[in-house]
Amino acid sequence: WCPTCRAQGKSLSTLSTERDLDITVLTVDYDKESDLKKRFRVNSQSTVVVLKGEQERGRVIGESSVDGLRQVLKAGL
């Protein structure tokens, strides 16, 4: 139901076609996954956490542009 999350989903779908971004995207239900929210210290919907292995490499809140998400995702490569 979150409009920012929907916009992020569209941008991430676009980014999934880029050959230089070999990433896996996991989408989590903010309202239901309280354990994951605690584990990753997520306090706002539409938070994108970028991991490489178990190490956090980047984080943005509310970013939905293709360019902005591409920039933070590249931190995980």
mmCIF file of C-alpha atoms in Angstrom:
data_model
loop_
_atom_site.group_PDB
_atom_site.id
_atom_site.type_symbol
_atom_site.label_atom_id
_atom_site.label_comp_id
_atom_site.label_asym_id
_atom_site.label_seq_id
_atom_site.Cartn_x
_atom_site.Cartn_y
_atom_site.Cartn_z
ATOM 1 C CA TRP A 1 0.000 0.000 0.000
ATOM 2 C CA CYS A 2 3.008 2.319 0.391
ATOM 3 C CA PRO A 3 3.368 4.528 -2.705
ATOM 4 C CA THR A 4 7.115 4.989 -2.171
ATOM 5 C CA CYS A 5 7.569 1.222 -1.914
ATOM 6 C CA ARG A 6 5.645 0.752 -5.171
ATOM 7 C CA ALA A 7 7.891 3.311 -6.881
ATOM 8 C CA GLN A 8 10.967 1.556 -5.483
ATOM 9 C CA GLY A 9 9.668 -1.743 -6.835
ATOM 10 C CA LYS A 10 9.347 -0.296 -10.335
ATOM 11 C CA SER A 11 12.852 1.169 -10.190
ATOM 12 C CA LEU A 12 14.341 -2.068 -8.861
ATOM 13 C CA SER A 13 12.603 -3.960 -11.656
ATOM 14 C CA THR A 14 14.237 -1.622 -14.166
ATOM 15 C CA LEU A 15 17.625 -2.072 -12.502
ATOM 16 C CA SER A 16 17.302 -5.862 -12.558
ATOM 17 C CA THR A 17 17.862 -5.758 -16.339
ATOM 18 C CA GLU A 18 21.246 -4.028 -16.039
ATOM 19 C CA ARG A 19 24.064 -6.464 -16.706
ATOM 20 C CA ASP A 20 26.582 -4.778 -14.418
ATOM 21 C CA LEU A 21 24.273 -5.092 -11.383
ATOM 22 C CA ASP A 22 24.447 -8.745 -10.358
ATOM 23 C CA ILE A 23 22.238 -8.464 -7.273
ATOM 24 C CA THR A 24 19.505 -10.286 -5.422
ATOM 25 C CA VAL A 25 16.581 -8.213 -4.142
ATOM 26 C CA LEU A 26 14.523 -9.426 -1.203
ATOM 27 C CA THR A 27 11.312 -7.609 -0.406
ATOM 28 C CA VAL A 28 10.071 -7.709 3.176
ATOM 29 C CA ASP A 29 6.600 -6.878 4.478
ATOM 30 C CA TYR A 30 7.244 -3.985 6.867
ATOM 31 C CA ASP A 31 4.057 -4.635 8.827
ATOM 32 C CA LYS A 32 4.736 -8.340 9.425
ATOM 33 C CA GLU A 33 8.509 -8.815 9.753
ATOM 34 C CA SER A 34 9.271 -7.269 13.144
ATOM 35 C CA ASP A 35 12.269 -9.544 13.805
ATOM 36 C CA LEU A 36 13.967 -8.475 10.575
ATOM 37 C CA LYS A 37 13.215 -4.830 11.278
ATOM 38 C CA LYS A 38 14.947 -5.152 14.642
ATOM 39 C CA ARG A 39 17.884 -7.104 13.232
ATOM 40 C CA PHE A 40 18.581 -4.504 10.544
ATOM 41 C CA ARG A 41 17.493 -1.455 12.605
ATOM 42 C CA VAL A 42 14.777 -0.462 10.141
ATOM 43 C CA ASN A 43 12.466 2.187 11.562
ATOM 44 C CA SER A 44 10.822 3.446 8.367
ATOM 45 C CA GLN A 45 8.984 1.874 5.476
ATOM 46 C CA SER A 46 10.726 2.065 2.117
ATOM 47 C CA THR A 47 14.152 1.443 3.649
ATOM 48 C CA VAL A 48 16.647 -0.246 1.351
ATOM 49 C CA VAL A 49 19.519 -2.027 3.104
ATOM 50 C CA VAL A 50 22.388 -3.178 0.893
ATOM 51 C CA LEU A 51 24.414 -6.126 2.122
ATOM 52 C CA LYS A 52 27.511 -7.862 0.846
ATOM 53 C CA GLY A 53 27.491 -11.133 2.689
ATOM 54 C CA GLU A 54 26.487 -10.157 6.202
ATOM 55 C CA GLN A 55 28.101 -6.722 6.096
ATOM 56 C CA GLU A 56 25.935 -3.663 5.500
ATOM 57 C CA ARG A 57 27.369 -1.655 2.626
ATOM 58 C CA GLY A 58 24.655 0.957 2.118
ATOM 59 C CA ARG A 59 21.230 2.176 3.194
ATOM 60 C CA VAL A 60 18.669 4.649 1.895
ATOM 61 C CA ILE A 61 15.227 5.591 3.110
ATOM 62 C CA GLY A 62 12.567 6.780 0.700
ATOM 63 C CA GLU A 63 14.796 6.768 -2.380
ATOM 64 C CA SER A 64 12.832 5.621 -5.405
ATOM 65 C CA SER A 65 14.701 7.006 -8.404
ATOM 66 C CA VAL A 66 16.556 4.567 -10.634
ATOM 67 C CA ASP A 67 19.772 6.602 -10.375
ATOM 68 C CA GLY A 68 19.607 6.928 -6.582
ATOM 69 C CA LEU A 69 18.950 3.225 -6.073
ATOM 70 C CA ARG A 70 21.645 2.266 -8.601
ATOM 71 C CA GLN A 71 24.184 4.296 -6.642
ATOM 72 C CA VAL A 72 23.431 2.623 -3.304
ATOM 73 C CA LEU A 73 23.176 -0.849 -4.848
ATOM 74 C CA LYS A 74 26.619 -0.515 -6.407
ATOM 75 C CA ALA A 75 28.012 -0.164 -2.870
ATOM 76 C CA GLY A 76 27.210 -3.843 -2.409
ATOM 77 C CA LEU A 77 29.211 -5.045 -5.410
#
